[in-house]
Short mmCIF file of C-alpha atoms and ligand atoms in Angstrom, two decimals:
data_model
loop_
_atom_site.label_atom_id
_atom_site.label_comp_id
_atom_site.label_asym_id
_atom_site.label_seq_id
_atom_site.Cartn_x
_atom_site.Cartn_y
_atom_site.Cartn_z
CA MET A 237 95.60 86.72 66.34
CA ASN A 238 99.01 85.43 67.00
CA SER A 239 99.45 84.38 71.20
CA ASN A 240 100.92 87.37 71.74
CA ASP A 241 98.15 89.15 70.66
CA ARG A 242 95.75 86.81 72.62
CA PHE A 243 97.67 87.47 75.83
CA PHE A 244 97.65 90.97 75.24
CA ALA A 245 93.72 90.96 74.52
CA SER A 246 93.37 89.20 77.66
CA VAL A 247 95.28 91.71 80.05
CA GLU A 248 93.36 94.59 78.40
CA GLY A 249 90.37 92.28 79.43
CA ILE A 250 91.53 92.77 82.95
CA VAL A 251 93.58 96.75 83.26
CA GLY A 252 91.64 98.15 80.27
CA LYS A 253 93.27 99.87 77.61
CA GLY A 254 95.12 102.28 79.15
CA GLY A 255 96.65 99.76 80.96
CA ILE A 256 99.08 98.12 78.81
CA LEU A 257 101.72 99.45 76.66
CA VAL A 258 103.45 97.57 73.78
CA SER A 259 105.15 100.45 71.43
CA GLU A 260 108.61 100.19 71.56
CA GLN A 261 108.84 103.78 71.92
CA GLU A 262 106.68 103.42 75.43
CA LEU A 263 108.36 99.83 76.64
CA GLU A 264 112.16 101.52 76.22
CA PRO A 265 111.92 103.34 80.01
CA TYR A 266 110.98 100.06 81.41
CA ALA A 267 114.04 98.17 79.53
CA HIS A 268 116.41 99.38 82.48
CA ASP A 269 116.82 101.07 85.87
CA GLU A 270 118.73 103.79 87.55
CA PHE A 271 121.72 100.98 86.43
CA ALA A 272 121.25 101.84 83.10
CA THR A 273 123.92 99.73 81.13
CA ASP A 274 123.14 98.23 78.15
CA GLU A 275 124.70 95.22 79.02
CA PHE A 276 121.92 95.06 82.33
CA SER A 277 119.02 95.74 79.60
CA ARG A 278 116.27 94.27 78.08
CA MET A 279 113.01 95.52 76.16
CA PRO A 280 109.74 93.68 78.01
CA LEU A 281 106.59 91.79 76.23
CA ALA A 282 104.77 94.37 77.16
CA VAL A 283 104.06 96.83 80.29
CA VAL A 284 100.79 96.26 82.61
CA LYS A 285 99.71 98.96 84.89
CA PRO A 286 96.68 97.67 87.24
CA ALA A 287 94.68 100.10 88.62
CA THR A 288 93.88 97.68 92.13
CA ALA A 289 95.26 95.01 93.99
CA GLN A 290 92.69 92.76 92.65
CA GLN A 291 93.59 93.52 89.10
CA VAL A 292 97.48 92.55 89.77
CA GLY A 293 96.19 89.33 91.52
CA GLU A 294 94.19 88.69 87.84
CA VAL A 295 97.07 89.71 86.02
CA VAL A 296 99.35 86.98 87.64
CA ALA A 297 96.82 84.51 87.64
CA LEU A 298 96.65 84.82 83.63
CA CYS A 299 100.88 85.28 83.62
CA ALA A 300 100.94 81.92 86.01
CA GLU A 301 98.49 80.03 83.39
CA SER A 302 100.41 80.99 80.22
CA GLY A 303 104.14 80.75 81.81
CA ILE A 304 104.65 84.34 81.15
CA PRO A 305 107.40 85.64 83.43
CA VAL A 306 106.24 89.02 85.86
CA THR A 307 108.89 91.35 86.93
CA ALA A 308 107.68 94.20 89.37
CA ARG A 309 108.63 97.97 88.94
CA GLY A 310 108.23 100.52 91.66
CA GLY A 311 109.82 103.82 90.67
CA GLY A 312 112.89 102.19 88.67
CA THR A 313 115.29 103.68 90.80
CA GLY A 314 116.88 100.87 91.61
CA LEU A 315 120.48 100.28 91.14
CA SER A 316 121.35 96.55 90.70
CA ALA A 317 119.14 96.11 87.18
CA GLY A 318 116.42 94.33 89.57
CA CYS A 319 113.22 95.35 87.91
CA VAL A 320 114.99 94.42 84.30
CA PRO A 321 113.03 91.89 82.59
CA SER A 322 116.26 90.27 82.46
CA GLU A 323 113.79 86.54 81.04
CA GLY A 324 111.45 88.82 78.58
CA GLY A 325 107.90 88.78 80.45
CA ILE A 326 105.77 91.51 81.23
CA ILE A 327 106.87 94.58 83.46
CA LEU A 328 104.13 94.99 86.27
CA SER A 329 104.50 98.45 87.01
CA LEU A 330 102.70 99.43 90.38
CA GLU A 331 102.43 103.59 89.45
CA ARG A 332 98.62 103.34 89.21
CA LEU A 333 98.37 101.87 92.92
CA SER A 334 100.02 104.96 94.28
CA ASP A 335 97.47 106.56 97.08
CA VAL A 336 97.99 106.87 101.03
CA VAL A 337 95.19 104.54 101.78
CA GLU A 338 95.12 105.57 105.65
CA VAL A 339 97.23 107.53 107.94
CA ASP A 340 96.46 106.17 111.72
CA THR A 341 97.91 108.30 114.45
CA LYS A 342 96.77 105.97 117.32
CA ASN A 343 98.68 103.55 116.08
CA GLN A 344 100.97 105.54 115.11
CA THR A 345 101.10 103.87 111.43
CA ILE A 346 100.52 104.82 107.51
CA THR A 347 99.16 102.37 105.00
CA LEU A 348 99.58 103.21 101.62
CA GLU A 349 99.47 101.23 98.22
CA ALA A 350 103.02 99.72 96.85
CA GLY A 351 103.51 102.66 93.71
CA ALA A 352 103.03 105.34 96.21
CA THR A 353 106.31 107.40 96.43
CA LEU A 354 108.64 108.16 99.21
CA ALA A 355 108.02 111.63 98.76
CA LYS A 356 104.47 111.42 99.17
CA LEU A 357 105.49 108.80 102.24
CA TYR A 358 107.52 111.74 103.57
CA GLU A 359 104.30 114.69 103.04
CA ALA A 360 101.52 112.28 104.40
CA THR A 361 103.76 111.50 107.75
CA GLY A 362 104.91 115.68 107.98
CA GLN A 363 101.17 116.76 107.41
CA ALA A 364 100.30 114.06 110.36
CA GLY A 365 103.06 115.64 112.93
CA LEU A 366 104.71 111.86 112.83
CA PHE A 367 108.38 110.84 111.31
CA PHE A 368 109.29 108.00 109.18
CA PRO A 369 112.83 107.52 109.97
CA PRO A 370 114.24 105.56 107.04
CA HIS A 371 116.08 107.95 103.98
CA PRO A 372 116.82 105.90 101.10
CA GLY A 373 118.23 108.87 98.72
CA ASP A 374 115.80 108.98 96.00
CA GLU A 375 112.28 109.84 96.81
CA GLY A 376 111.39 109.24 93.41
CA ALA A 377 111.60 105.34 94.58
CA THR A 378 108.15 103.38 95.83
CA VAL A 379 107.39 102.45 99.06
CA GLY A 380 106.90 98.80 97.61
CA GLY A 381 110.08 98.79 95.80
CA ALA A 382 111.83 100.15 99.23
CA ALA A 383 110.24 96.98 101.49
CA ALA A 384 111.12 94.63 98.09
CA ALA A 385 114.82 95.75 98.27
CA ASN A 386 115.01 96.70 101.97
CA ALA A 387 116.11 99.79 101.31
CA GLY A 388 118.37 101.79 103.71
CA GLY A 389 119.87 105.30 103.54
CA ALA A 390 121.85 107.35 105.38
CA ARG A 391 119.84 107.53 108.75
CA ALA A 392 119.99 103.53 109.23
CA VAL A 393 122.62 104.04 112.36
CA LYS A 394 119.95 104.77 115.20
CA TYR A 395 116.70 103.99 113.59
CA GLY A 396 117.44 101.13 111.28
CA THR A 397 116.52 100.16 107.83
CA VAL A 398 112.74 99.98 106.39
CA ARG A 399 112.64 96.23 107.34
CA GLN A 400 112.45 97.77 111.09
CA PHE A 401 109.28 99.45 110.00
CA VAL A 402 107.42 97.70 108.03
CA ARG A 403 104.22 96.31 109.95
CA GLY A 404 102.39 94.60 107.70
CA LEU A 405 102.01 93.51 103.89
CA ASP A 406 99.54 93.29 100.96
CA VAL A 407 101.06 90.64 98.95
CA VAL A 408 99.99 89.04 95.56
CA THR A 409 101.31 85.53 95.05
CA ALA A 410 102.93 83.21 92.46
CA ASP A 411 99.37 82.15 91.46
CA GLY A 412 97.61 85.13 92.16
CA ARG A 413 96.22 85.30 95.65
CA LEU A 414 96.19 88.35 97.84
CA VAL A 415 97.37 87.18 101.50
CA LYS A 416 97.55 89.78 104.21
CA LEU A 417 101.49 89.53 106.00
CA GLY A 418 101.31 91.55 109.42
CA GLY A 419 99.10 94.65 110.06
CA LYS A 420 98.89 97.21 112.84
CA ALA A 421 99.69 94.96 115.41
CA MET A 422 103.17 95.57 116.98
CA LYS A 423 104.01 91.90 117.74
CA SER A 424 103.37 88.34 116.85
CA SER A 425 104.63 85.40 117.38
CA THR A 426 101.88 83.64 115.17
CA GLY A 427 103.73 80.93 112.95
CA TYR A 428 106.43 82.00 109.88
CA HIS A 429 107.50 85.33 109.85
CA LEU A 430 106.76 85.35 105.65
CA MET A 431 106.15 89.14 105.75
CA ASP A 432 110.23 89.17 106.95
CA LEU A 433 110.64 86.66 103.71
CA MET A 434 108.69 89.13 101.23
CA ILE A 435 111.03 92.20 102.18
CA GLY A 436 114.34 92.02 100.53
CA SER A 437 113.30 89.35 98.34
CA GLU A 438 113.30 91.92 95.15
CA GLY A 439 110.01 90.97 93.22
CA THR A 440 110.71 87.11 93.90
CA LEU A 441 108.43 85.56 96.31
CA GLY A 442 105.16 87.54 95.57
CA ILE A 443 104.06 91.08 94.75
CA ILE A 444 103.56 93.75 97.13
CA THR A 445 100.66 95.77 97.01
CA GLY A 446 100.11 97.46 100.12
CA VAL A 447 101.89 98.44 102.56
CA THR A 448 101.88 99.55 106.68
CA LEU A 449 104.31 101.05 107.93
CA SER A 450 105.71 102.36 112.07
CA LEU A 451 105.99 105.54 112.23
CA MET A 452 106.96 107.74 115.48
CA ALA A 453 107.40 111.44 116.69
CA PRO A 454 109.65 113.46 114.85
CA PRO A 455 112.59 114.12 116.88
CA PRO A 456 112.01 118.09 118.10
CA ALA A 457 115.44 118.89 117.39
CA THR A 458 118.45 117.86 115.19
CA MET A 459 122.18 119.59 114.38
CA THR A 460 124.59 118.45 111.86
CA LEU A 461 128.03 118.49 112.51
CA VAL A 462 130.94 118.40 109.49
CA VAL A 463 134.54 117.38 111.05
CA PRO A 464 137.29 117.12 108.96
CA TYR A 465 140.40 114.71 109.17
CA GLU A 466 143.41 114.17 107.20
CA THR A 467 142.73 110.97 105.79
CA ALA A 468 140.09 108.57 104.86
CA VAL A 469 141.14 105.93 107.22
CA SER A 470 141.46 108.41 110.28
CA ALA A 471 138.07 109.71 109.70
CA ILE A 472 136.55 105.97 109.96
CA GLU A 473 138.91 104.71 112.93
CA SER A 474 137.28 107.69 115.04
CA VAL A 475 133.48 106.33 114.71
CA PRO A 476 133.87 103.13 116.97
CA PRO A 477 135.16 105.09 119.60
CA LEU A 478 132.24 107.67 119.41
CA LEU A 479 130.16 104.90 119.43
CA ASN A 480 131.17 103.39 122.34
CA ALA A 481 130.86 106.84 124.52
CA GLY A 482 126.93 105.93 123.92
CA ILE A 483 126.37 107.99 121.69
CA VAL A 484 123.96 107.19 118.45
CA PRO A 485 123.75 110.02 115.62
CA ILE A 486 121.13 109.36 113.24
CA ALA A 487 123.83 109.53 110.54
CA VAL A 488 127.22 108.99 110.37
CA GLU A 489 128.48 109.83 106.80
CA PHE A 490 131.96 109.90 105.78
CA VAL A 491 132.94 111.72 102.46
CA GLU A 492 136.28 112.30 100.54
CA GLN A 493 137.15 115.97 99.64
CA TYR A 494 138.28 115.10 96.26
CA THR A 495 134.67 113.47 95.34
CA LEU A 496 133.28 116.72 97.65
CA LYS A 497 134.47 118.58 94.36
CA PHE A 498 132.29 117.16 92.03
CA SER A 499 129.15 117.83 94.06
CA GLU A 500 129.92 121.42 94.95
CA GLU A 501 130.31 122.36 91.35
CA LEU A 502 127.06 120.52 90.53
CA VAL A 503 125.00 122.45 93.04
CA LYS A 504 126.96 125.55 93.27
CA LYS A 505 127.59 125.49 96.89
CA SER A 506 130.76 125.18 99.23
CA TRP A 507 131.42 122.83 101.73
CA PRO A 508 132.38 124.19 104.89
CA ALA A 509 135.59 121.93 105.62
CA LYS A 510 138.61 122.97 103.14
CA GLN A 511 141.40 120.93 105.49
CA GLY A 512 142.14 117.34 105.19
CA ASP A 513 141.61 114.40 102.59
CA ALA A 514 137.99 113.32 104.27
CA SER A 515 135.01 114.42 106.26
CA LEU A 516 132.31 113.16 108.62
CA ILE A 517 128.90 114.27 108.60
CA ILE A 518 127.14 113.76 111.99
CA ILE A 519 123.73 113.84 112.62
CA ILE A 520 122.17 114.22 116.06
CA ASP A 521 119.04 114.81 117.34
CA GLY A 522 117.42 115.27 121.07
CA GLN A 523 115.11 117.20 122.74
CA ASP A 524 115.99 121.11 122.53
CA ASP A 525 119.20 122.94 121.08
CA GLU A 526 120.92 122.96 124.40
CA ALA A 527 120.85 119.67 124.87
CA LEU A 528 122.16 119.49 121.37
CA LEU A 529 125.01 121.04 122.00
CA ALA A 530 126.23 119.70 125.28
CA LEU A 531 126.22 116.47 123.01
CA ALA A 532 128.24 118.64 119.75
CA GLU A 533 130.64 119.37 122.68
CA LYS A 534 130.95 115.46 124.12
CA ILE A 535 131.35 114.47 120.60
CA SER A 536 134.01 117.20 119.96
CA GLY A 537 135.74 116.11 122.75
CA ILE A 538 136.00 112.12 121.77
CA LEU A 539 136.91 113.12 117.73
CA GLU A 540 139.63 116.01 118.68
CA GLN A 541 141.10 112.81 120.78
CA HIS A 542 140.88 110.63 117.59
CA GLY A 543 142.35 112.68 114.64
CA ALA A 544 139.41 115.19 114.14
CA LEU A 545 140.91 118.23 112.72
CA ASP A 546 138.15 120.78 113.78
CA VAL A 547 134.45 120.35 114.32
CA LEU A 548 132.08 122.46 112.39
CA VAL A 549 128.32 123.12 113.98
CA ALA A 550 125.46 123.40 111.57
CA GLU A 551 122.82 124.99 113.69
CA ASP A 552 120.49 126.91 111.37
CA ARG A 553 118.05 124.54 108.98
CA GLU A 554 119.23 126.27 105.85
CA ARG A 555 123.23 125.43 106.37
CA GLN A 556 122.22 121.82 107.41
CA ALA A 557 119.80 121.41 104.43
CA GLU A 558 122.87 122.91 102.08
CA ILE A 559 125.54 120.39 103.72
CA LEU A 560 122.86 117.03 103.09
CA GLU A 561 122.66 119.00 99.44
CA ILE A 562 125.74 118.48 98.85
CA ARG A 563 126.47 115.46 100.62
CA SER A 564 123.05 113.53 98.32
CA MET A 565 124.18 114.76 95.05
CA ILE A 566 127.41 113.64 94.97
CA TYR A 567 125.63 110.05 93.27
CA GLU A 568 124.44 112.50 90.34
CA ALA A 569 127.60 114.25 90.07
CA LEU A 570 130.10 111.39 89.49
CA ARG A 571 126.83 109.31 87.30
CA PRO A 572 128.73 110.92 83.82
CA GLY A 573 131.58 109.02 84.69
CA THR A 574 130.61 106.18 86.46
CA ALA A 575 130.80 102.64 85.35
CA GLU A 576 129.17 101.23 88.20
CA LEU A 577 128.16 101.55 91.99
CA PHE A 578 129.28 99.02 94.40
CA ASP A 579 127.50 98.87 97.91
CA VAL A 580 129.23 96.38 100.19
CA CYS A 581 128.58 96.06 103.76
CA VAL A 582 131.47 95.10 106.68
CA PRO A 583 131.36 94.89 110.19
CA ARG A 584 131.83 98.00 111.46
CA SER A 585 135.98 97.26 112.61
CA GLU A 586 136.68 95.90 108.97
CA ILE A 587 135.33 99.73 107.31
CA ALA A 588 138.32 101.42 107.72
CA GLY A 589 140.53 98.30 106.34
CA HIS A 590 138.13 97.93 103.53
CA ILE A 591 138.49 101.95 102.55
CA GLY A 592 142.51 101.14 102.34
CA PHE A 593 141.84 98.19 100.52
CA VAL A 594 140.35 99.97 98.18
CA LYS A 595 142.74 103.01 98.38
CA GLU A 596 145.63 100.77 96.97
CA LEU A 597 143.32 99.12 94.34
CA GLU A 598 142.76 102.53 92.91
CA LYS A 599 146.45 102.51 92.62
CA ARG A 600 146.73 99.31 91.11
CA GLU A 601 144.32 99.57 88.13
CA GLY A 602 144.81 103.24 87.83
CA MET A 603 140.85 103.63 87.82
CA ARG A 604 139.58 106.18 90.31
CA LEU A 605 137.42 104.54 92.88
CA PRO A 606 135.88 107.27 95.16
CA THR A 607 133.98 105.74 98.27
CA TYR A 608 131.47 107.38 100.58
CA ALA A 609 130.00 105.52 103.47
CA HIS A 610 127.14 105.47 105.79
CA ALA A 611 130.26 104.96 108.18
CA ALA A 612 129.21 103.70 111.52
CA ASP A 613 126.79 100.96 109.40
CA GLY A 614 130.10 99.32 107.51
CA ASN A 615 128.12 100.17 104.14
CA THR A 616 130.38 101.82 101.66
CA HIS A 617 129.58 103.14 98.30
CA THR A 618 132.30 102.86 96.12
CA HIS A 619 132.03 103.78 92.14
CA ALA A 620 134.26 102.66 89.43
CA LEU A 621 134.66 105.46 87.09
CA ARG A 622 135.46 105.24 83.78
CA ARG A 623 137.20 108.52 83.17
CA SER A 624 140.14 110.09 84.58
CA VAL A 625 139.55 112.92 86.94
CA SER A 626 140.89 116.46 87.33
CA GLY A 627 139.53 118.60 90.34
CA GLY A 628 135.59 118.04 90.17
CA VAL A 629 135.91 117.72 86.48
CA PHE A 630 135.96 114.28 84.39
CA GLY A 631 138.71 114.32 81.73
CA ASP A 632 138.57 111.28 78.77
CA GLU A 633 137.40 107.88 79.09
CA LEU A 634 140.30 105.69 80.45
CA PRO A 635 141.93 102.96 77.70
CA GLY A 636 140.96 99.72 79.06
CA TRP A 637 138.70 100.77 81.05
CA GLN A 638 136.16 97.95 80.83
CA GLU A 639 138.91 95.37 82.26
CA HIS A 640 139.78 97.66 85.27
CA HIS A 641 135.75 97.52 86.16
CA LEU A 642 135.74 93.91 86.07
CA THR A 643 138.53 93.26 88.34
CA ALA A 644 137.60 96.07 90.51
CA ARG A 645 134.27 94.70 91.11
CA ARG A 646 135.62 91.31 91.75
CA GLU A 647 138.02 92.26 94.03
CA ILE A 648 136.42 95.04 96.01
CA TYR A 649 133.53 91.99 96.59
CA ALA A 650 136.15 89.30 97.40
CA ASP A 651 137.74 91.93 100.26
CA ALA A 652 134.16 92.38 101.71
CA ILE A 653 133.49 88.86 101.99
CA ARG A 654 137.34 87.86 103.63
CA ARG A 655 136.27 90.67 105.94
CA GLY A 656 132.61 88.56 107.03
CA GLY A 657 131.06 91.35 104.79
CA PHE A 658 128.11 91.50 102.50
CA ILE A 659 128.09 92.35 98.32
CA SER A 660 124.86 94.30 99.30
CA GLY A 661 124.35 96.63 102.13
CA GLU A 662 120.88 98.07 100.79
CA HIS A 663 120.97 98.34 97.35
CA GLY A 664 119.89 94.56 96.61
CA ILE A 665 121.25 91.62 94.40
CA GLY A 666 119.00 92.09 91.41
CA LEU A 667 120.75 91.17 88.13
CA VAL A 668 124.29 92.50 88.39
CA LYS A 669 125.40 90.76 91.89
CA ARG A 670 124.03 87.95 91.29
CA PRO A 671 127.19 85.95 89.66
CA PHE A 672 128.91 86.35 93.28
CA MET A 673 126.01 85.38 95.44
CA ARG A 674 127.56 81.83 96.04
CA GLU A 675 130.41 82.80 97.03
CA ASN A 676 129.31 85.13 99.15
CA LEU A 677 126.97 82.89 101.15
CA GLY A 678 128.02 79.30 100.19
CA ASP A 679 125.98 76.31 98.74
CA ASP A 680 123.98 75.59 101.53
CA VAL A 681 122.45 79.08 102.19
CA ILE A 682 121.76 78.97 98.21
CA ALA A 683 120.02 75.82 98.21
CA MET A 684 117.51 76.52 101.37
CA MET A 685 116.67 79.93 99.62
CA ALA A 686 116.70 77.85 96.13
CA SER A 687 114.07 75.50 97.98
CA ILE A 688 112.05 78.72 99.50
CA LYS A 689 111.64 80.10 95.68
CA ARG A 690 110.61 76.42 94.35
CA ALA A 691 107.75 76.90 97.31
CA LEU A 692 106.33 80.02 96.97
CA ASP A 693 106.76 80.28 92.75
CA PRO A 694 106.85 76.74 91.69
CA LYS A 695 106.23 77.77 88.01
CA GLY A 696 109.29 80.08 88.33
CA ILE A 697 107.39 83.41 87.07
CA LEU A 698 108.33 86.41 89.36
CA ASN A 699 110.68 87.86 88.87
CA PRO A 700 113.27 84.95 86.78
CA GLY A 701 117.03 85.48 87.02
CA LYS A 702 117.58 87.55 89.82
CA VAL A 703 118.90 87.12 93.34
CA LEU A 704 119.63 83.24 92.99
CA PRO A 705 122.53 82.51 91.23
C1 LIG B 114 119.69 108.80 93.87
C2 LIG B 114 119.84 107.13 94.09
C3 LIG B 114 119.99 107.23 95.53
C4 LIG B 114 119.39 106.28 96.05
N1 LIG B 114 119.99 106.11 97.70
C5 LIG B 114 119.76 104.95 98.22
C6 LIG B 114 119.82 104.78 99.71
O1 LIG B 114 120.54 105.44 100.59
N2 LIG B 114 119.82 103.33 100.22
C7 LIG B 114 119.16 102.76 99.41
O2 LIG B 114 118.89 101.82 100.03
N3 LIG B 114 118.50 102.59 98.20
C8 LIG B 114 119.16 104.14 97.73
N4 LIG B 114 118.96 103.92 96.08
C9 LIG B 114 118.53 102.56 95.30
C10 LIG B 114 116.94 102.80 94.86
O3 LIG B 114 116.53 103.69 94.96
C11 LIG B 114 116.18 101.65 96.37
O4 LIG B 114 116.38 100.32 96.00
C12 LIG B 114 114.65 102.11 96.39
O5 LIG B 114 114.00 100.75 97.27
C13 LIG B 114 114.11 101.26 95.17
O6 LIG B 114 112.76 101.72 95.03
P1 LIG B 114 111.72 101.84 93.61
O7 LIG B 114 110.26 101.92 93.56
O8 LIG B 114 112.69 102.80 92.63
O9 LIG B 114 112.19 99.85 92.83
P2 LIG B 114 112.35 99.63 91.69
O10 LIG B 114 113.55 100.08 91.12
O11 LIG B 114 111.53 99.73 90.46
O12 LIG B 114 112.55 97.83 91.91
C14 LIG B 114 113.46 97.41 92.70
C15 LIG B 114 113.48 96.05 93.18
O13 LIG B 114 111.92 95.76 93.98
C16 LIG B 114 111.13 94.85 93.08
N5 LIG B 114 109.88 95.40 93.45
C17 LIG B 114 109.44 96.83 93.48
N6 LIG B 114 108.70 96.94 93.64
C18 LIG B 114 107.89 96.22 93.89
C19 LIG B 114 106.27 95.46 94.21
N7 LIG B 114 105.45 96.35 94.60
N8 LIG B 114 106.56 94.26 95.04
C20 LIG B 114 107.37 93.28 94.76
N9 LIG B 114 108.78 93.44 93.94
C21 LIG B 114 108.82 94.88 93.33
C22 LIG B 114 111.72 95.28 91.79
O14 LIG B 114 111.51 94.24 90.36
C23 LIG B 114 113.36 94.97 91.91
O15 LIG B 114 113.48 93.76 92.24
C24 LIG B 114 119.13 105.26 95.48
C25 LIG B 114 118.81 105.27 94.12
C26 LIG B 114 119.32 106.40 93.68
C27 LIG B 114 118.76 106.39 91.81
#
């Protein structure tokens, strides 16, 4: 028996026969996340699927003893190669820890095992007549992964990102101990806020096995507006006046007309606004339809003073769902031609300038860089396309696209940093953005992060090679 076989036997002793995968065929789907380029793929030594938090602790303790890296994996929907085992070792998949533990209506909380999907979370909260506001785009993501990445989504404008809704975490430490951080209480000034340190740490400081989330009563009524503009920049520039008027929508999404064509083609549905180069999608909530109509009128007045060509109101649920479907399928529609999806976040006042910069870069590099954005958050998603585009259809691969892609990545990050922004607004750093961390945060902040990593994971076994440069 070689050392790997001995290790596999010990793991099997903890998780049982079905809890460990070692054949190449079984390992391949775990070699990459949604950002599946060859450059960022790596086969794990094994995939381990514990069924309880206790088993997670025992597996991590065993790996700590043997110096074997542990990379946590939730739904694998990440877009920054965060759950790729870049330095080998095991993938610790949370997929068998997928139960809803408790919905507590009195405290308005839900507790789930970390591997429960967002789809399960929304179903359980809906059944209890409650609402979890954040909505990262892929419901196959897990609650543990969403907490580990501090995921965002379109509804962050009014309610915030996942961080604002995490009340408690169950965490396995780098030496295999089980600890509880936070809980159901609304407030705590009791020592260092270690729970907040875990949120967004991308599996580099601990393994999340359970999550308690705050919920709220659902808004009684919602309405969706589609607002076309002549240019991308005029659409973006109309957002601050709206917010300055005291109106806080649930979502303010920016989309370009030529990007929508791909999505319309995919879902076989038609975008309601045909004028101009760009649109805003504005979602508002309120007590009833009458209040929403009054608010929609106020919004129309403000936006028409700031370049809106029209304001189209979708009152019925079917039309609202259709608009959101076209928006949310843009990623899927652009995927076949995408070299990379960027996720920078700039101060709101800089977003028009940043999008203008991307348009110039597009011309300079001869590469299409379609951009959509959570416009009120300053969080843009630009696709670097490796194929030519005509209407809503992809053409051939661009000669030399690889070089243009690397230039686009470098320049987009540099522009976001120049404007006081960050290289990731919600997708996380993972492996892909790691080389740009020092440029973004500076040596002193990186040194502080490195000392936290050393304190909580002295052997460096938790998701090594990620986040820190
Ligand atoms: C179509 C599409 C749309 C998307 N839209 C959005 C969006 O609107 N907003 C947004 O923020 N993101 C979005 N994403 C990205 C992705 O869904 C989120 O980052 C999500 O939170 C990842 O969850 P996951 O369970 O798939 O995590 P994974 O991809 O499995 O892992 C992500 C990171 O978290 C770590 N991790 C996972 N589980 C744990 C755990 N239990 N303990 C410790 N560390 C863990 C991993 O090691 C890795 O570093 C989208 C992705 C797709 C494919």
